[in-house]
GROMACS .gro file of C-alpha atoms in nm:
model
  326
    1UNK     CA    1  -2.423   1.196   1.803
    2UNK     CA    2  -2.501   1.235   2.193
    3UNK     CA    3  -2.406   1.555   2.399
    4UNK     CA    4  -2.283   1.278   2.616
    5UNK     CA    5  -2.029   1.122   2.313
    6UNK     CA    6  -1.940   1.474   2.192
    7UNK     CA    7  -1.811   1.659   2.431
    8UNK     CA    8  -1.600   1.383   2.526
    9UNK     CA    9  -1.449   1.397   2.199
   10UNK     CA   10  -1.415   1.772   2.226
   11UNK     CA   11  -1.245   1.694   2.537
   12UNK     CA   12  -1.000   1.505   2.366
   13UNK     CA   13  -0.928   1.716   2.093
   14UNK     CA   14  -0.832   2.011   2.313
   15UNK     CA   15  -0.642   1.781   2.509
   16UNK     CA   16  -0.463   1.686   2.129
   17UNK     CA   17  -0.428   2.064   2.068
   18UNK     CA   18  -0.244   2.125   2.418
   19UNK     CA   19  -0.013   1.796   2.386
   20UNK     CA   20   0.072   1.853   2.018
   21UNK     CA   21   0.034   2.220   1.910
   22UNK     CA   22   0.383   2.434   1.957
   23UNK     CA   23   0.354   2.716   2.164
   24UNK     CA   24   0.495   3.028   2.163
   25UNK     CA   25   0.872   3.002   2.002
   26UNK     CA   26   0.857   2.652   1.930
   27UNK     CA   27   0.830   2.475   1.595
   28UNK     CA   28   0.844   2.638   1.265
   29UNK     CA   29   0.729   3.003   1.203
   30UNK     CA   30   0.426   2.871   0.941
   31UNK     CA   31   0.304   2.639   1.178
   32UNK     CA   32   0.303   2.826   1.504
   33UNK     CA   33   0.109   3.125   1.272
   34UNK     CA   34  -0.166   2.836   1.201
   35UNK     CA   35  -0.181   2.736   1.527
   36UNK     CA   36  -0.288   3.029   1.653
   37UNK     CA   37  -0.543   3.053   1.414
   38UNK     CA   38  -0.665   2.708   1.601
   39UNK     CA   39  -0.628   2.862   1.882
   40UNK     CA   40  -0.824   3.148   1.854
   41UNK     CA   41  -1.123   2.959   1.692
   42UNK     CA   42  -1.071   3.086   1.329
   43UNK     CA   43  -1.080   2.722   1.201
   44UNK     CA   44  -1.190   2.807   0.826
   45UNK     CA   45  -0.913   3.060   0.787
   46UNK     CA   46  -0.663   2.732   0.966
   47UNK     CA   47  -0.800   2.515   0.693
   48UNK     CA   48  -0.717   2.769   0.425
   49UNK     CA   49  -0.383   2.818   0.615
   50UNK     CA   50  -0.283   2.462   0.626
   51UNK     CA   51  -0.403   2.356   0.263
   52UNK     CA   52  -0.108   2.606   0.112
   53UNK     CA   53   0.123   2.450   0.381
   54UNK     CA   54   0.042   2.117   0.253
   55UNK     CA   55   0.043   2.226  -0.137
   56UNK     CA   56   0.392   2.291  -0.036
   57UNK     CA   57   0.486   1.978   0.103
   58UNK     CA   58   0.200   1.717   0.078
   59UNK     CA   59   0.315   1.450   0.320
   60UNK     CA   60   0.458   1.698   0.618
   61UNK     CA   61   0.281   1.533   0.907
   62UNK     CA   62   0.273   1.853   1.113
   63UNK     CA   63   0.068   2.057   0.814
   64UNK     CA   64  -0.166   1.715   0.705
   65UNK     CA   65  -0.191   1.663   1.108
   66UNK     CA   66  -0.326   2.045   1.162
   67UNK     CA   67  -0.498   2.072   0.812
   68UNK     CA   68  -0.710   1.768   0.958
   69UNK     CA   69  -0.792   1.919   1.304
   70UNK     CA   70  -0.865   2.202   1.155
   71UNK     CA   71  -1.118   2.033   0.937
   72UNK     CA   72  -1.247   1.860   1.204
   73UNK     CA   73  -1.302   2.200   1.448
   74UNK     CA   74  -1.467   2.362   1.138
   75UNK     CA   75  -1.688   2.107   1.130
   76UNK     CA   76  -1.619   1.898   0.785
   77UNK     CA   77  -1.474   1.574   0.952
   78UNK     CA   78  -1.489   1.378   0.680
   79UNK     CA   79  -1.270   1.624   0.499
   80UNK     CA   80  -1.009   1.532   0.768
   81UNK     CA   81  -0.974   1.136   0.617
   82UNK     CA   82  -0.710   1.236   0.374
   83UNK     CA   83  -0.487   1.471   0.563
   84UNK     CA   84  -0.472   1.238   0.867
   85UNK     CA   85  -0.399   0.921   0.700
   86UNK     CA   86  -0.130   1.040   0.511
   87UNK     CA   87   0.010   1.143   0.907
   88UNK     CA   88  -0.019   0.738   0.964
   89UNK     CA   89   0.052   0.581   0.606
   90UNK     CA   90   0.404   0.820   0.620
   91UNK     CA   91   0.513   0.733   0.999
   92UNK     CA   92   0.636   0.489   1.181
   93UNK     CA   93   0.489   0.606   1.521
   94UNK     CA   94   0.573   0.922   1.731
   95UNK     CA   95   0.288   1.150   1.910
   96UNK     CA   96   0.132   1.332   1.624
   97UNK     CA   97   0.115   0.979   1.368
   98UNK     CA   98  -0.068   0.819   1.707
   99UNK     CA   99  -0.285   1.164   1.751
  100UNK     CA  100  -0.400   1.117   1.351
  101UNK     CA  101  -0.491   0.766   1.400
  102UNK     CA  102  -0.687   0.778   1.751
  103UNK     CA  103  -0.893   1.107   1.569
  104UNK     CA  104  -0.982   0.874   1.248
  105UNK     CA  105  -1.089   0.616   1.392
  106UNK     CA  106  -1.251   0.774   1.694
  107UNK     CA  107  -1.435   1.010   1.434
  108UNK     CA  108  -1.403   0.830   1.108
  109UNK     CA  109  -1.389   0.492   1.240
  110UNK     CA  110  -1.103   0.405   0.962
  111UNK     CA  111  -0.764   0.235   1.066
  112UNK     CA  112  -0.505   0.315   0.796
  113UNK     CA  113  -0.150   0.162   0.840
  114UNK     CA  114   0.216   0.280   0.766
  115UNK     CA  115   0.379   0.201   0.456
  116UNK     CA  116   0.727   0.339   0.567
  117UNK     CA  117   0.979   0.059   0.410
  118UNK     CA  118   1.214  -0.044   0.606
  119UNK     CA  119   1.443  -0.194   0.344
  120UNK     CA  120   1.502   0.170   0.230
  121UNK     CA  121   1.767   0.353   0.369
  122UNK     CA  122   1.671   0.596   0.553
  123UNK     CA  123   1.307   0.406   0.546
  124UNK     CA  124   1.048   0.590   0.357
  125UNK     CA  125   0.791   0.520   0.086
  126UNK     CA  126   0.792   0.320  -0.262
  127UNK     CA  127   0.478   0.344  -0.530
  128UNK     CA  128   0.517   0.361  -0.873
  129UNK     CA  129   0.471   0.623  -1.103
  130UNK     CA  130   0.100   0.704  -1.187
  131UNK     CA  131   0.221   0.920  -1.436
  132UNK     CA  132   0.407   0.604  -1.698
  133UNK     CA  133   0.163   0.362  -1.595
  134UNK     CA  134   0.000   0.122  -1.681
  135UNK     CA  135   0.170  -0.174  -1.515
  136UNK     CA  136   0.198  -0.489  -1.746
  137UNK     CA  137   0.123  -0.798  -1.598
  138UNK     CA  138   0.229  -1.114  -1.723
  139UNK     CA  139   0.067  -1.428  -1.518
  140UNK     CA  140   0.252  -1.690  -1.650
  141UNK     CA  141   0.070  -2.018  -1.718
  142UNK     CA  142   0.209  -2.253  -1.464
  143UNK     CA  143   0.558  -2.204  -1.502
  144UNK     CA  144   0.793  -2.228  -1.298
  145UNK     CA  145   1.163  -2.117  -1.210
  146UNK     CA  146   1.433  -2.337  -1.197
  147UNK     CA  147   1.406  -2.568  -0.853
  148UNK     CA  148   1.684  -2.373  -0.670
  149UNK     CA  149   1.442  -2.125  -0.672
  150UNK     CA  150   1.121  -2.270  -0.559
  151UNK     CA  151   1.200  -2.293  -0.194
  152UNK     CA  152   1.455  -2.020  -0.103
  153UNK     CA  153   1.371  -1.690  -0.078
  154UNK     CA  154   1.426  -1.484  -0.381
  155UNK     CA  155   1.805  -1.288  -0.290
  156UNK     CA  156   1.906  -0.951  -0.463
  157UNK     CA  157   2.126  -1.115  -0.712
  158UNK     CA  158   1.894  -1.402  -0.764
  159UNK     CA  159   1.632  -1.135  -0.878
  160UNK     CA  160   1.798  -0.936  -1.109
  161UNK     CA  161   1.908  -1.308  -1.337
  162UNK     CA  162   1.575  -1.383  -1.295
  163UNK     CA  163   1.505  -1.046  -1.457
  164UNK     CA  164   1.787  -1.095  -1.742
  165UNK     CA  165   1.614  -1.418  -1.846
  166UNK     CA  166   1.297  -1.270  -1.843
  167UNK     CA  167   1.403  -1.010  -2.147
  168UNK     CA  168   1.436  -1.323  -2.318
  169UNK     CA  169   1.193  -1.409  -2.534
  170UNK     CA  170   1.201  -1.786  -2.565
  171UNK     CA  171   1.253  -1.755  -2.138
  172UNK     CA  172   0.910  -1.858  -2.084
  173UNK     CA  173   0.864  -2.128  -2.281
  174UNK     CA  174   1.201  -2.323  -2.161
  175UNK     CA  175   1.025  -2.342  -1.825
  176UNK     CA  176   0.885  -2.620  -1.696
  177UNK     CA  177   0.509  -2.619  -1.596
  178UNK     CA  178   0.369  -2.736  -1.248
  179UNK     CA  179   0.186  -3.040  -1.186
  180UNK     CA  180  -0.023  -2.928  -0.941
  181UNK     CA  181  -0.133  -2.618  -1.194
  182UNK     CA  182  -0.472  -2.590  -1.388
  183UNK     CA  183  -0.566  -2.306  -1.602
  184UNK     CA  184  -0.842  -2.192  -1.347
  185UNK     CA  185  -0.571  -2.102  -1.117
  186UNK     CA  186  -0.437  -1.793  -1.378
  187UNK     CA  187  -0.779  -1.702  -1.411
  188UNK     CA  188  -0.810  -1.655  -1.017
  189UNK     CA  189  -0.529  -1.453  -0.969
  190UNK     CA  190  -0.606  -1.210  -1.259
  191UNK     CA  191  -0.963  -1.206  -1.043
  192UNK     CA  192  -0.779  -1.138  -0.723
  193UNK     CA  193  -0.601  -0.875  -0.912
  194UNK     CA  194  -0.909  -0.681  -1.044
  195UNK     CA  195  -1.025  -0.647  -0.654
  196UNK     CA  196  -0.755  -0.352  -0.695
  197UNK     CA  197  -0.985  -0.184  -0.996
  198UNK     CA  198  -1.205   0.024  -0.755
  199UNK     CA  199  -0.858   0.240  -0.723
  200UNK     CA  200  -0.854   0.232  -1.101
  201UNK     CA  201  -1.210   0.417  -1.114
  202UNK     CA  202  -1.021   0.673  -0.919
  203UNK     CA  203  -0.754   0.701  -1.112
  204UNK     CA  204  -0.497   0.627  -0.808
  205UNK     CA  205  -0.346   0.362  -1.024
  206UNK     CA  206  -0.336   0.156  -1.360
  207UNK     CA  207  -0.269  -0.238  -1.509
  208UNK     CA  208  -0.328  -0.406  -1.826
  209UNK     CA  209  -0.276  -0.794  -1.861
  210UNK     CA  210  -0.014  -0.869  -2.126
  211UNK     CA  211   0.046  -1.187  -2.270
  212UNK     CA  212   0.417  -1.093  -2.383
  213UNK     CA  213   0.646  -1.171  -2.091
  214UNK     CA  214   0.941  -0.944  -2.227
  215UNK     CA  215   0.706  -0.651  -2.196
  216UNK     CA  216   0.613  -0.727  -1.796
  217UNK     CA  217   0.648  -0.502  -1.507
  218UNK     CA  218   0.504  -0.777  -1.259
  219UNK     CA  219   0.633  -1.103  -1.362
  220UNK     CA  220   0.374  -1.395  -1.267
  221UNK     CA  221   0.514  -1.745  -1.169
  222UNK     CA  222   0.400  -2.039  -0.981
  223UNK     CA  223   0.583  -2.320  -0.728
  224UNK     CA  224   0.466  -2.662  -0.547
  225UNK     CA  225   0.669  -2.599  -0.223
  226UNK     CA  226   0.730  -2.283  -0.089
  227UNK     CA  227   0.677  -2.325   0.272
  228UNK     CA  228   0.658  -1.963   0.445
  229UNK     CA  229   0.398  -1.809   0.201
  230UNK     CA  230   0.090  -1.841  -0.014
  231UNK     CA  231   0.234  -1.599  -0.204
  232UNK     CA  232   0.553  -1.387  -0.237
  233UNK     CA  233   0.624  -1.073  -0.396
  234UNK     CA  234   0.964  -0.931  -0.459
  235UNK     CA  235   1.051  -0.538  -0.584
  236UNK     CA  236   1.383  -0.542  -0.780
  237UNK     CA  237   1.637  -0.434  -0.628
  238UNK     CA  238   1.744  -0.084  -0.642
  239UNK     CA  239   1.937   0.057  -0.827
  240UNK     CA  240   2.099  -0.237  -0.989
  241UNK     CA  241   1.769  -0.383  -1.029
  242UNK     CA  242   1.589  -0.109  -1.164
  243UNK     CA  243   1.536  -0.196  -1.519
  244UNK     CA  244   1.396  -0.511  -1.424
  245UNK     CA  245   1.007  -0.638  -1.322
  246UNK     CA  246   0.882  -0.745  -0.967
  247UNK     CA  247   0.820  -1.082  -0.928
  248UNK     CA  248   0.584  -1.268  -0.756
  249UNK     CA  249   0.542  -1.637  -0.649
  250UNK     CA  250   0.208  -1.803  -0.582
  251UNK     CA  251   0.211  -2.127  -0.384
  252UNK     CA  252   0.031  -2.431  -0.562
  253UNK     CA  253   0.081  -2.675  -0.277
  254UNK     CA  254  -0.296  -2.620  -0.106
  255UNK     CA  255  -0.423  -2.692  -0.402
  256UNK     CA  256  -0.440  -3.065  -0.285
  257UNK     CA  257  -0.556  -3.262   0.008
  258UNK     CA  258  -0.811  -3.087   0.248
  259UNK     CA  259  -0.815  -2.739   0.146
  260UNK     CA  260  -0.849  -2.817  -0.220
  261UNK     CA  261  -1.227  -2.722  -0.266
  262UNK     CA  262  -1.164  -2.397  -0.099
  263UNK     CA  263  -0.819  -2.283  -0.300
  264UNK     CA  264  -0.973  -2.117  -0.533
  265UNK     CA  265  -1.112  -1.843  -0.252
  266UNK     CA  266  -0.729  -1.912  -0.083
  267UNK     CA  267  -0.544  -1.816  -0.393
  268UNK     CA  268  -0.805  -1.568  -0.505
  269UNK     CA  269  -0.735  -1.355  -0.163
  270UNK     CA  270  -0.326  -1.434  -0.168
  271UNK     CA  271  -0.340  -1.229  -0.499
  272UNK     CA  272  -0.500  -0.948  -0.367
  273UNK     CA  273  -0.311  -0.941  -0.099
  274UNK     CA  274  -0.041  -1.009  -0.321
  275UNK     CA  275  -0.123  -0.651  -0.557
  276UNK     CA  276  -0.142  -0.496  -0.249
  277UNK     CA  277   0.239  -0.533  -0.188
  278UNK     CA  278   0.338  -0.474  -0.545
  279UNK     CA  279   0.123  -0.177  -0.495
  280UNK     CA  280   0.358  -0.040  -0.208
  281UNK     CA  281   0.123  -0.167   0.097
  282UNK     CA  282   0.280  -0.326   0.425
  283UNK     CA  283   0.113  -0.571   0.634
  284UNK     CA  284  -0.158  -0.445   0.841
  285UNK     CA  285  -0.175  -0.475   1.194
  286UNK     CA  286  -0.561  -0.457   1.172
  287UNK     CA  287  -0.740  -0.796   1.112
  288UNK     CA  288  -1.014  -0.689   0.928
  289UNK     CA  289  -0.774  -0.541   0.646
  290UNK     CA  290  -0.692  -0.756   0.345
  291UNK     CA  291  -0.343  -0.656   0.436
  292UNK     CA  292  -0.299  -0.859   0.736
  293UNK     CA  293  -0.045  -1.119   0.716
  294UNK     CA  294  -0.301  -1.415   0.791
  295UNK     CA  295  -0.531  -1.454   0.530
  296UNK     CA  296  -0.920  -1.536   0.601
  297UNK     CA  297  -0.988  -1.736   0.297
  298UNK     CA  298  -1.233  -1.507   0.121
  299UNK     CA  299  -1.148  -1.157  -0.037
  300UNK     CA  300  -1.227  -0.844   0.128
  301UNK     CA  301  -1.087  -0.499   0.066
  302UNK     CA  302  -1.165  -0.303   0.425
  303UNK     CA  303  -1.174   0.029   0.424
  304UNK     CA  304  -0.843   0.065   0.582
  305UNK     CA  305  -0.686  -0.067   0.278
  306UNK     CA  306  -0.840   0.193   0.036
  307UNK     CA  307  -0.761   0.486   0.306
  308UNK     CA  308  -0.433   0.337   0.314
  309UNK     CA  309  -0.336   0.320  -0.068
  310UNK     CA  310  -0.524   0.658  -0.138
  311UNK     CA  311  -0.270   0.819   0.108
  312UNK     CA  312   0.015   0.659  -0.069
  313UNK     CA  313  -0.064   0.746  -0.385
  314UNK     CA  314  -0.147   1.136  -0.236
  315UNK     CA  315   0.204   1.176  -0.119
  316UNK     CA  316   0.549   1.174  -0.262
  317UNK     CA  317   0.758   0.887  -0.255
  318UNK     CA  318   1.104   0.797  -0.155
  319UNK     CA  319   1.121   0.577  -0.433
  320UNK     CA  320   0.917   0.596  -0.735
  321UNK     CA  321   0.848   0.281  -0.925
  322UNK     CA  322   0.866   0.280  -1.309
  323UNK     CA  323   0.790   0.050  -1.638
  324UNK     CA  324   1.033  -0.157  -1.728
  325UNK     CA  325   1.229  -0.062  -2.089
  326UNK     CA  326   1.042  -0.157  -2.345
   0.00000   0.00000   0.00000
């Protein structure tokens, strides 16, 4: 790093610390104590301070926001990753979630993105439960719902009949399979799905493929003219919905004509970025992510999309995701 480069970003971060730490009288006793440890230079003892702050509540954005400047001014910025993007992955904007994300990527060079739902009310967060996975996956071999519902999005009420017929156990095989669908195409999307398993080797999340669709916590089908998506994922509905699986649609219809010989890459990605959602991602505002809404017809996990999920998965959520009855 160049004298030049760093104390410029020096500059900044005292600029950071005058803009965002409280002074005297303001905020709450804990954190003005802490900042004065900042303050004064005593950065390990601000780490320290900070980490039981955080044990106590581990997505307050005020203690992960600190906890990773005071990383950062002791010297262990890449110790700073995890507290800061949980500041971004849990906000929806405001000075200290922008402060977080100029310091990572200015000194980490990682973009994480918010995961704040808005369809909760208030908004907040929804992952499942690490604890009762894992999550049973049923991709279904080219079946498909009933026509009303291969073209309208799928509606509360819509959702949770499609989740009473899927405790059926004869529901599957009353379906009718689409003509545009070759057994290739499951095999792609369980591909697509494994892209996730790096966050399996760290224990952030589990899935197991089931082949019993009465047993499913992501429900698998497959339509020939949905024309707003690839692909479509939908969390039941809570709390009516709650005993029921997500369900996800993937979109057969470029399988033909011109972009035939590259679907399999298409669909490959669309069920990434598919898991992704079922996951609890949002879209990404960063184009490099796999979580943008456009997809780039090949599969790539950036690292804003592991930053991203590991922060989820870190923090409490508003809503926590579980199995369905079995």
């Amino acid at each position: 790093m160049s004298m030049r480069f760093l104390t410029a970003f020096l500059l900044v971060l005292a600029l950071t610390i005058m803009i965002l730490l409280p002074g005297p009288g303001q905020g709450a006793p804990g954190q003005s104590k802490g900042a004065e440890l900042i303050k004064k230079g005593q950065y390990a003892e601000a780490v320290d301070f900070y980490l039981k702050e955080r044990d106590r509540s581990p997505g307050d954005a005020q203690a992960n926001y600190y906890l990773g400047l005071s990383y950062i001014y002791a010297g262990k910025p890449e110790e700073s990753e995890d507290p800061l993007s949980r500041v971004v992955v849990g906000s929806t904007g405001g000075a200290t979630a922008h402060g977080a994300a100029s310091l990572l990527y200015r000194y980490r060079r990682i973009r994480p993105y918010s995961c704040v739902q808005d369809s909760l009310r208030p908004p907040g967060l929804i992952r499942w439960n690490r604890k009762t996975m894992p999550l049973q996956i049923y991709v279904s071999d080219g079946r498909m719902l009933p026509g009303v519902f291969d073209d309208l999005e799928l509606s509360p009420g819509e959702h949770v009949q499609v989740g009473k017929w899927s405790r059926n156990p004869s529901f599957m095989a009353r379906l009718a399979v689409s003509p545009l669908y070759k057994p290739i195409h499951r095999q792609t999307v369980m591909s697509g799905y494994r892209a996730w398993d790096w966050a399996k080797s760290e224990d952030l999340i589990d899935y197991a493929f089931t082949g019993d669709p009465t047993k499913a916590d992501l429900l698998v089908f497959w339509c020939n003219k949905l024309r707003r998506y690839d692909g479509v994922t939908y969390h039941p509905p809570l709390p009516k919905g709650k005993n029921y699986p997500t369900v996800m649609f993937i979109n057969l219809r470029k399988s033909q004509g011109p972009t035939a010989a590259s679907y399999q890459d298409i669909i490959r990605e669309v069920a990434a970025h598919e898991m992704g959602h079922v996951l609890g991602l949002l879209h990404s505002p960063n184009k490099e992510d796999l979580m943008y809404p456009e997809g780039k017809g090949k599969l790539a996990i950036s690292s804003g999309d592991r930053t991203t999920l590991r922060a989820l998965y870190h923090m409490p959520a508003d809503v926590l995701l579980a199995p369905v009855p079995r």
